[in-house]
Amino acid sequence: MKILLAHNNYGKYSGEEAVVDKMVTMLTAHGHDVAFYRRTTEGVRESIVGKVEGFLSGIYSPSGVRGMREALRRERPDVVNVHNLYPFISPAALFECKKAGVPVVMTVHNFRLICPTGLFMRDGMPCETCLERGNEWSCVRYNCEHSRLKSLGYTLRNVYARWTGAYRKNVDAYACITDFQRQKLIVAGYDAQKIRVIPNFLTIPQSYQSGVGKYVAFCGRISREKGVDLILEVARRNPDIPFKLAGEIRDKELVKQIPDNCELVGYLSGDTLSQFYQDAAFFVMASRWYEGFPMSILEAACYGKPTIGPAHGGFTEIIGAGESAIGRLFKPNNIDDLERQVVSLWHAPDEMARLGHMAFDKLQREYSSEVVYKKWDSLFQELVYGRNQSETKR
């Protein structure tokens, strides 16, 4: 099967790009022919001209539409897998797929179909106002991007997509990464029959090396919406527990006063990142917002490490609760409850080991590349051959 993958790269390499690259590797490993239609935002928004171009293209991109048309003619794919379309491809390009008679499946990485910013977040906290009101204008009203021009641009591109039916008319299936996302799309009026849950995935090792961890760990961008300030406060209250945080610093104000038992190790990759995971006792995520599907939970599970996370969004289904949980949940934005979970787990090595084993087991059962590939293959087969059979009957 030939699959055309359409994606507009972000300004900086992100978790979404990592998932896209992993998917390409997975599909080609199973014999599929993967072609690309990729644009990039890297470096473009550094100039005024680039910002204006991005503003206009997000609403309607003539070059994006033309590029999609040319890619369809050149590659003649069986199916198109769409990821991010903003700003230089734009939802308008989806009409070209419809004209060409090629089915489209959209991987839903975030909440952009129903929230202009894609985050369901305002001022660092969860926000579902646009979903509740059935339109996008609250993004302008509350200046969600902290830039009037940017908030307006994000709003207008969603308004255009909604008014023209770019998604609803041209996308044959939506692949959500969590059931939480699926439920939100249904509330927004998307056809439940078109929505599947296909989670993110990893290539899983055969086993993991158990051992006593040396510190409580965090891996991700160092920013307030990630709840890093909450983690730092827990560290400050418990000077006997060591903490290590890995990731790019996005909010310098957060790290002006770091407690002595807390170490920022910067952005890690390769063997250094592997060692960071291996030496951790467990991971903690204190995100104020829902997030999409935090890959660091799966990465920690590869090393038999449980994760403490907030009881909202996709965290509740990934981490779970009760005897089958692969970590612990705390009341979102509640520093006292977060502290209780961290301190109690730090002093319970047997429980830590049990949860780590559960995490690795769930990783193998639900999030391995082989398990997730079967879900994707089933969907592709249904879209391509199911459609062909229907057309033959006609």
Short mmCIF file of C-alpha atoms in Angstrom, two decimals:
data_model
loop_
_atom_site.label_atom_id
_atom_site.label_comp_id
_atom_site.label_asym_id
_atom_site.label_seq_id
_atom_site.Cartn_x
_atom_site.Cartn_y
_atom_site.Cartn_z
CA MET A 1 0.00 0.00 0.00
CA LYS A 2 1.24 3.49 -0.77
CA ILE A 3 0.67 6.08 1.94
CA LEU A 4 1.15 9.82 1.45
CA LEU A 5 2.11 11.41 4.75
CA ALA A 6 1.28 15.12 4.96
CA HIS A 7 2.84 17.18 7.73
CA ASN A 8 3.91 20.76 8.39
CA ASN A 9 6.96 20.59 10.64
CA TYR A 10 7.02 22.95 13.61
CA GLY A 11 9.66 25.60 14.24
CA LYS A 12 11.53 23.27 16.57
CA TYR A 13 11.68 19.48 16.61
CA SER A 14 8.79 18.40 18.82
CA GLY A 15 7.20 15.28 20.23
CA GLU A 16 4.79 15.35 17.31
CA GLU A 17 7.65 15.21 14.82
CA ALA A 18 9.14 12.31 16.76
CA VAL A 19 5.85 10.41 16.52
CA VAL A 20 5.65 11.13 12.77
CA ASP A 21 9.17 9.80 12.26
CA LYS A 22 8.42 6.69 14.31
CA MET A 23 5.32 6.05 12.24
CA VAL A 24 7.30 6.25 9.00
CA THR A 25 9.78 3.71 10.37
CA MET A 26 6.95 1.42 11.48
CA LEU A 27 5.10 1.55 8.16
CA THR A 28 8.16 1.00 5.99
CA ALA A 29 9.26 -1.90 8.21
CA HIS A 30 5.96 -3.60 7.32
CA GLY A 31 6.45 -3.15 3.60
CA HIS A 32 4.39 -0.04 2.95
CA ASP A 33 5.59 2.58 0.48
CA VAL A 34 5.60 5.93 2.30
CA ALA A 35 5.71 9.16 0.31
CA PHE A 36 5.86 12.66 1.77
CA TYR A 37 4.32 16.05 1.44
CA ARG A 38 6.12 18.07 4.12
CA ARG A 39 6.48 21.76 4.72
CA THR A 40 8.29 23.47 7.60
CA THR A 41 7.86 26.52 9.82
CA GLU A 42 11.49 26.51 10.92
CA GLY A 43 13.03 29.97 10.66
CA VAL A 44 10.02 31.47 8.90
CA ARG A 45 8.51 33.34 11.84
CA GLU A 46 11.74 35.11 12.66
CA SER A 47 10.90 37.88 10.18
CA ILE A 48 7.86 40.14 9.80
CA VAL A 49 7.30 38.84 6.27
CA GLY A 50 7.37 35.28 7.56
CA LYS A 51 4.86 36.07 10.31
CA VAL A 52 2.47 37.67 7.82
CA GLU A 53 2.87 34.70 5.47
CA GLY A 54 2.14 32.30 8.30
CA PHE A 55 -0.92 34.32 9.35
CA LEU A 56 -2.45 34.24 5.87
CA SER A 57 -1.40 30.70 4.95
CA GLY A 58 -2.98 29.23 8.05
CA ILE A 59 -6.34 30.45 6.82
CA TYR A 60 -5.81 29.48 3.18
CA SER A 61 -2.50 28.50 1.61
CA PRO A 62 -2.48 28.59 -2.22
CA SER A 63 0.95 26.97 -2.27
CA GLY A 64 -0.23 24.33 0.21
CA VAL A 65 -3.22 23.46 -1.95
CA ARG A 66 -1.05 23.38 -5.07
CA GLY A 67 1.56 21.27 -3.31
CA MET A 68 -1.03 18.71 -2.20
CA ARG A 69 -2.44 18.52 -5.72
CA GLU A 70 1.03 17.94 -7.17
CA ALA A 71 1.91 15.35 -4.51
CA LEU A 72 -1.28 13.39 -5.26
CA ARG A 73 -0.56 13.41 -8.99
CA ARG A 74 3.08 12.50 -8.52
CA GLU A 75 2.73 9.79 -5.87
CA ARG A 76 -0.73 8.36 -6.65
CA PRO A 77 -1.20 7.16 -3.06
CA ASP A 78 -3.82 4.71 -1.84
CA VAL A 79 -4.44 6.79 1.27
CA VAL A 80 -3.33 10.10 2.77
CA ASN A 81 -2.32 10.31 6.43
CA VAL A 82 -2.55 13.92 7.60
CA HIS A 83 -0.81 15.21 10.70
CA ASN A 84 -0.26 18.96 11.18
CA LEU A 85 -1.50 21.22 8.36
CA TYR A 86 -0.63 24.63 9.83
CA PRO A 87 0.37 27.03 8.61
CA PHE A 88 1.75 26.28 5.13
CA ILE A 89 -0.43 23.38 3.96
CA SER A 90 -3.78 24.52 5.48
CA PRO A 91 -7.04 22.56 5.74
CA ALA A 92 -8.00 23.79 2.26
CA ALA A 93 -5.56 21.23 0.82
CA LEU A 94 -7.89 18.45 1.99
CA PHE A 95 -10.34 19.32 -0.78
CA GLU A 96 -7.69 18.16 -3.27
CA CYS A 97 -7.75 14.70 -1.70
CA LYS A 98 -11.51 14.59 -2.08
CA LYS A 99 -11.27 15.62 -5.74
CA ALA A 100 -8.67 12.92 -6.37
CA GLY A 101 -10.82 10.28 -4.68
CA VAL A 102 -8.11 9.41 -2.16
CA PRO A 103 -9.28 8.59 1.41
CA VAL A 104 -7.86 10.68 4.25
CA VAL A 105 -7.11 9.63 7.81
CA MET A 106 -6.09 12.37 10.19
CA THR A 107 -3.89 11.66 13.18
CA VAL A 108 -5.26 13.88 15.96
CA HIS A 109 -2.18 14.82 17.98
CA ASN A 110 -3.84 17.62 19.93
CA PHE A 111 -7.15 19.51 20.28
CA ARG A 112 -6.71 21.84 17.29
CA LEU A 113 -9.90 20.67 15.58
CA ILE A 114 -11.93 22.28 18.39
CA CYS A 115 -9.49 24.73 20.01
CA PRO A 116 -7.53 27.34 18.00
CA THR A 117 -4.34 26.86 20.02
CA GLY A 118 -4.73 23.08 20.02
CA LEU A 119 -4.03 22.93 23.73
CA PHE A 120 -7.35 23.32 25.57
CA MET A 121 -5.40 25.71 27.77
CA ARG A 122 -5.60 29.36 28.79
CA ASP A 123 -3.10 31.05 31.07
CA GLY A 124 -1.55 27.71 31.93
CA MET A 125 -4.81 26.05 32.98
CA PRO A 126 -7.34 23.77 31.20
CA CYS A 127 -9.91 25.68 29.15
CA GLU A 128 -12.81 24.28 27.11
CA THR A 129 -14.62 27.56 26.41
CA CYS A 130 -14.49 27.22 22.61
CA LEU A 131 -15.91 23.71 22.82
CA GLU A 132 -18.68 24.83 25.16
CA ARG A 133 -19.64 27.80 22.97
CA GLY A 134 -19.33 25.96 19.68
CA ASN A 135 -17.05 28.57 18.09
CA GLU A 136 -13.49 29.85 18.25
CA TRP A 137 -13.92 33.55 19.05
CA SER A 138 -13.00 33.17 22.73
CA CYS A 139 -9.39 32.79 21.59
CA VAL A 140 -9.50 36.43 20.50
CA ARG A 141 -11.56 37.57 23.48
CA TYR A 142 -9.13 36.10 26.01
CA ASN A 143 -6.03 36.60 23.85
CA CYS A 144 -5.00 32.99 24.44
CA GLU A 145 -1.72 33.37 22.53
CA HIS A 146 -0.76 36.56 24.43
CA SER A 147 -0.55 38.29 21.06
CA ARG A 148 -3.64 39.89 19.55
CA LEU A 149 -2.45 39.22 16.01
CA LYS A 150 -1.53 35.61 16.71
CA SER A 151 -4.76 34.91 18.58
CA LEU A 152 -6.73 36.39 15.68
CA GLY A 153 -4.79 34.32 13.15
CA TYR A 154 -5.35 31.10 15.08
CA THR A 155 -9.04 31.91 15.39
CA LEU A 156 -9.57 32.76 11.72
CA ARG A 157 -7.94 29.59 10.45
CA ASN A 158 -10.27 27.49 12.63
CA VAL A 159 -13.26 29.58 11.57
CA TYR A 160 -12.38 29.05 7.90
CA ALA A 161 -12.01 25.29 8.39
CA ARG A 162 -15.37 25.13 10.20
CA TRP A 163 -17.26 27.29 7.70
CA THR A 164 -15.95 25.43 4.67
CA GLY A 165 -16.24 21.98 6.28
CA ALA A 166 -12.62 21.27 5.33
CA TYR A 167 -12.30 18.54 7.94
CA ARG A 168 -15.82 17.17 8.16
CA LYS A 169 -16.29 16.89 4.39
CA ASN A 170 -12.86 15.54 3.46
CA VAL A 171 -11.54 13.43 6.34
CA ASP A 172 -12.72 9.81 6.23
CA ALA A 173 -11.33 8.79 9.63
CA TYR A 174 -9.87 10.47 12.70
CA ALA A 175 -7.20 8.60 14.65
CA CYS A 176 -7.24 9.97 18.20
CA ILE A 177 -4.36 9.11 20.50
CA THR A 178 -6.56 8.84 23.61
CA ASP A 179 -10.20 8.11 24.34
CA PHE A 180 -10.32 11.47 26.12
CA GLN A 181 -9.70 13.12 22.74
CA ARG A 182 -12.32 10.92 21.08
CA GLN A 183 -14.95 11.95 23.60
CA LYS A 184 -14.19 15.65 23.08
CA LEU A 185 -14.52 15.35 19.30
CA ILE A 186 -17.88 13.64 19.71
CA VAL A 187 -19.08 16.44 22.01
CA ALA A 188 -17.94 18.90 19.31
CA GLY A 189 -20.20 17.15 16.81
CA TYR A 190 -17.77 14.98 14.89
CA ASP A 191 -19.14 11.68 13.62
CA ALA A 192 -18.37 9.03 16.24
CA GLN A 193 -18.34 6.35 13.53
CA LYS A 194 -15.33 8.02 11.93
CA ILE A 195 -13.26 8.20 15.11
CA ARG A 196 -10.79 5.54 16.24
CA VAL A 197 -8.38 5.48 19.17
CA ILE A 198 -4.87 4.58 18.05
CA PRO A 199 -2.31 5.53 20.72
CA ASN A 200 1.30 6.53 20.40
CA PHE A 201 3.79 3.70 20.53
CA LEU A 202 7.38 2.65 21.08
CA THR A 203 9.67 -0.16 20.03
CA ILE A 204 9.77 -2.18 23.24
CA PRO A 205 12.89 -3.92 24.60
CA GLN A 206 12.60 -7.60 25.57
CA SER A 207 13.18 -6.80 29.22
CA TYR A 208 14.36 -4.06 31.56
CA GLN A 209 17.03 -3.88 34.21
CA SER A 210 15.52 -3.45 37.64
CA GLY A 211 17.27 -1.62 40.44
CA VAL A 212 16.91 0.99 43.15
CA GLY A 213 16.52 4.44 41.64
CA LYS A 214 18.60 7.39 42.75
CA TYR A 215 16.19 10.30 42.28
CA VAL A 216 12.70 11.48 41.37
CA ALA A 217 12.77 12.44 37.69
CA PHE A 218 11.02 14.72 35.23
CA CYS A 219 11.57 14.80 31.48
CA GLY A 220 10.03 17.50 29.30
CA ARG A 221 10.16 21.21 28.68
CA ILE A 222 10.80 23.27 31.78
CA SER A 223 7.68 25.44 31.83
CA ARG A 224 4.77 26.41 34.04
CA GLU A 225 2.05 24.59 32.08
CA LYS A 226 4.07 21.42 32.64
CA GLY A 227 3.70 22.04 36.37
CA VAL A 228 7.44 22.27 36.90
CA ASP A 229 6.92 24.91 39.59
CA LEU A 230 4.81 22.38 41.51
CA ILE A 231 7.56 19.78 41.24
CA LEU A 232 10.15 22.29 42.45
CA GLU A 233 7.97 23.17 45.43
CA VAL A 234 7.66 19.50 46.38
CA ALA A 235 11.44 19.26 46.18
CA ARG A 236 11.80 22.37 48.33
CA ARG A 237 9.52 20.88 50.99
CA ASN A 238 11.44 17.59 51.04
CA PRO A 239 15.18 18.36 51.05
CA ASP A 240 16.03 14.70 51.79
CA ILE A 241 14.65 13.53 48.41
CA PRO A 242 16.83 14.18 45.34
CA PHE A 243 15.21 15.42 42.13
CA LYS A 244 16.55 15.66 38.57
CA LEU A 245 14.78 17.49 35.74
CA ALA A 246 15.73 16.97 32.09
CA GLY A 247 14.57 19.24 29.28
CA GLU A 248 14.88 22.58 27.59
CA ILE A 249 14.24 25.59 29.82
CA ARG A 250 11.31 27.54 28.39
CA ASP A 251 10.57 29.66 31.48
CA LYS A 252 13.70 31.10 33.08
CA GLU A 253 11.73 32.64 35.93
CA LEU A 254 10.95 29.13 37.20
CA VAL A 255 14.58 28.20 37.70
CA LYS A 256 15.95 31.30 39.38
CA GLN A 257 15.81 29.65 42.79
CA ILE A 258 16.43 25.92 42.58
CA PRO A 259 16.48 23.98 45.87
CA ASP A 260 19.78 22.28 46.71
CA ASN A 261 18.30 18.79 46.28
CA CYS A 262 17.17 19.54 42.72
CA GLU A 263 19.35 19.40 39.60
CA LEU A 264 18.57 20.64 36.09
CA VAL A 265 20.47 18.44 33.64
CA GLY A 266 19.37 20.12 30.39
CA TYR A 267 18.19 18.55 27.16
CA LEU A 268 19.32 14.94 26.92
CA SER A 269 19.40 12.43 24.08
CA GLY A 270 20.89 9.08 23.12
CA ASP A 271 22.83 7.13 25.75
CA THR A 272 22.75 10.03 28.20
CA LEU A 273 18.97 10.10 28.14
CA SER A 274 18.83 6.31 28.51
CA GLN A 275 21.03 6.48 31.58
CA PHE A 276 18.84 9.24 33.00
CA TYR A 277 15.79 6.97 32.74
CA GLN A 278 17.65 3.96 34.09
CA ASP A 279 18.90 5.76 37.21
CA ALA A 280 15.53 7.29 38.12
CA ALA A 281 13.36 5.86 40.90
CA PHE A 282 10.16 7.03 39.22
CA PHE A 283 8.91 9.92 37.11
CA VAL A 284 6.56 12.74 37.97
CA MET A 285 4.46 14.86 35.65
CA ALA A 286 2.45 17.72 37.15
CA SER A 287 0.96 19.21 33.98
CA ARG A 288 -1.64 21.88 34.55
CA TRP A 289 -3.17 21.20 31.15
CA TYR A 290 -4.55 18.01 29.66
CA GLU A 291 -1.66 17.33 27.25
CA GLY A 292 -2.11 14.87 24.40
CA PHE A 293 -0.19 11.66 24.93
CA PRO A 294 3.01 12.29 26.94
CA MET A 295 5.64 9.99 25.45
CA SER A 296 7.81 10.25 28.55
CA ILE A 297 5.33 7.97 30.37
CA LEU A 298 5.98 5.23 27.80
CA GLU A 299 9.70 5.92 27.74
CA ALA A 300 9.84 5.58 31.52
CA ALA A 301 7.90 2.32 31.30
CA CYS A 302 10.59 0.93 28.96
CA TYR A 303 12.90 1.02 31.96
CA GLY A 304 10.33 -0.33 34.41
CA LYS A 305 9.69 3.09 35.94
CA PRO A 306 6.22 4.20 37.08
CA THR A 307 4.90 7.74 36.66
CA ILE A 308 2.93 10.03 38.95
CA GLY A 309 0.59 12.25 36.94
CA PRO A 310 -2.48 14.50 37.26
CA ALA A 311 -5.92 12.91 37.24
CA HIS A 312 -7.18 14.63 34.09
CA GLY A 313 -6.98 14.32 30.31
CA GLY A 314 -5.28 11.28 28.86
CA PHE A 315 -3.25 10.71 32.03
CA THR A 316 -6.14 8.85 33.64
CA GLU A 317 -6.28 6.20 30.90
CA ILE A 318 -2.53 5.90 30.30
CA ILE A 319 -1.53 5.66 33.98
CA GLY A 320 -4.83 4.18 35.10
CA ALA A 321 -6.04 3.48 38.62
CA GLY A 322 -6.45 0.61 41.03
CA GLU A 323 -4.53 -2.68 40.80
CA SER A 324 -3.83 -2.24 37.08
CA ALA A 325 -2.29 1.24 37.44
CA ILE A 326 1.22 1.89 36.15
CA GLY A 327 1.79 4.75 38.56
CA ARG A 328 -0.24 7.11 40.69
CA LEU A 329 -2.63 9.97 40.04
CA PHE A 330 -2.95 13.16 42.06
CA LYS A 331 -5.54 15.93 42.14
CA PRO A 332 -4.59 18.34 39.31
CA ASN A 333 -2.81 21.50 40.49
CA ASN A 334 -3.00 20.31 44.11
CA ILE A 335 0.52 20.67 45.52
CA ASP A 336 -0.32 18.90 48.78
CA ASP A 337 -1.71 15.81 47.04
CA LEU A 338 1.24 15.75 44.65
CA GLU A 339 3.61 15.88 47.61
CA ARG A 340 1.77 13.02 49.34
CA GLN A 341 2.07 10.79 46.28
CA VAL A 342 5.75 11.58 45.70
CA VAL A 343 6.82 11.14 49.33
CA SER A 344 4.85 7.95 49.91
CA LEU A 345 6.12 6.30 46.72
CA TRP A 346 9.72 7.34 47.42
CA HIS A 347 9.53 5.50 50.74
CA ALA A 348 7.86 2.39 49.26
CA PRO A 349 10.48 0.56 47.13
CA ASP A 350 8.41 -2.63 46.83
CA GLU A 351 5.40 -0.67 45.56
CA MET A 352 7.69 1.23 43.22
CA ALA A 353 8.97 -2.04 41.77
CA ARG A 354 5.45 -3.45 41.42
CA LEU A 355 4.20 -0.39 39.58
CA GLY A 356 7.28 -0.45 37.35
CA HIS A 357 6.54 -4.05 36.41
CA MET A 358 2.92 -3.12 35.64
CA ALA A 359 4.13 -0.23 33.49
CA PHE A 360 6.39 -2.46 31.39
CA ASP A 361 3.66 -5.08 31.05
CA LYS A 362 1.07 -2.53 29.87
CA LEU A 363 3.62 -1.09 27.47
CA GLN A 364 4.02 -4.50 25.82
CA ARG A 365 0.27 -5.18 25.70
CA GLU A 366 -1.02 -1.83 24.47
CA TYR A 367 1.73 0.48 23.24
CA SER A 368 4.27 -1.63 21.36
CA SER A 369 4.83 -0.82 17.69
CA GLU A 370 3.53 -4.27 16.67
CA VAL A 371 0.28 -3.89 18.60
CA VAL A 372 -0.35 -0.36 17.34
CA TYR A 373 0.63 -1.25 13.77
CA LYS A 374 -2.22 -3.77 13.62
CA LYS A 375 -4.66 -0.97 14.48
CA TRP A 376 -3.26 1.25 11.74
CA ASP A 377 -3.18 -1.56 9.19
CA SER A 378 -6.80 -2.44 9.94
CA LEU A 379 -7.87 1.18 9.46
CA PHE A 380 -5.91 1.58 6.20
CA GLN A 381 -7.36 -1.65 4.84
CA GLU A 382 -10.86 -0.52 5.70
CA LEU A 383 -10.43 2.91 4.09
CA VAL A 384 -8.77 1.69 0.91
CA TYR A 385 -10.25 -1.72 0.18
CA GLY A 386 -13.58 -1.05 1.83
CA ARG A 387 -14.01 1.99 -0.41
CA ASN A 388 -12.87 0.06 -3.50
CA GLN A 389 -15.40 -2.69 -2.80
CA SER A 390 -18.19 -0.13 -2.38
CA GLU A 391 -17.28 1.52 -5.69
CA THR A 392 -17.21 -1.89 -7.44
CA LYS A 393 -20.72 -2.72 -6.18
CA ARG A 394 -21.98 0.55 -7.64
#
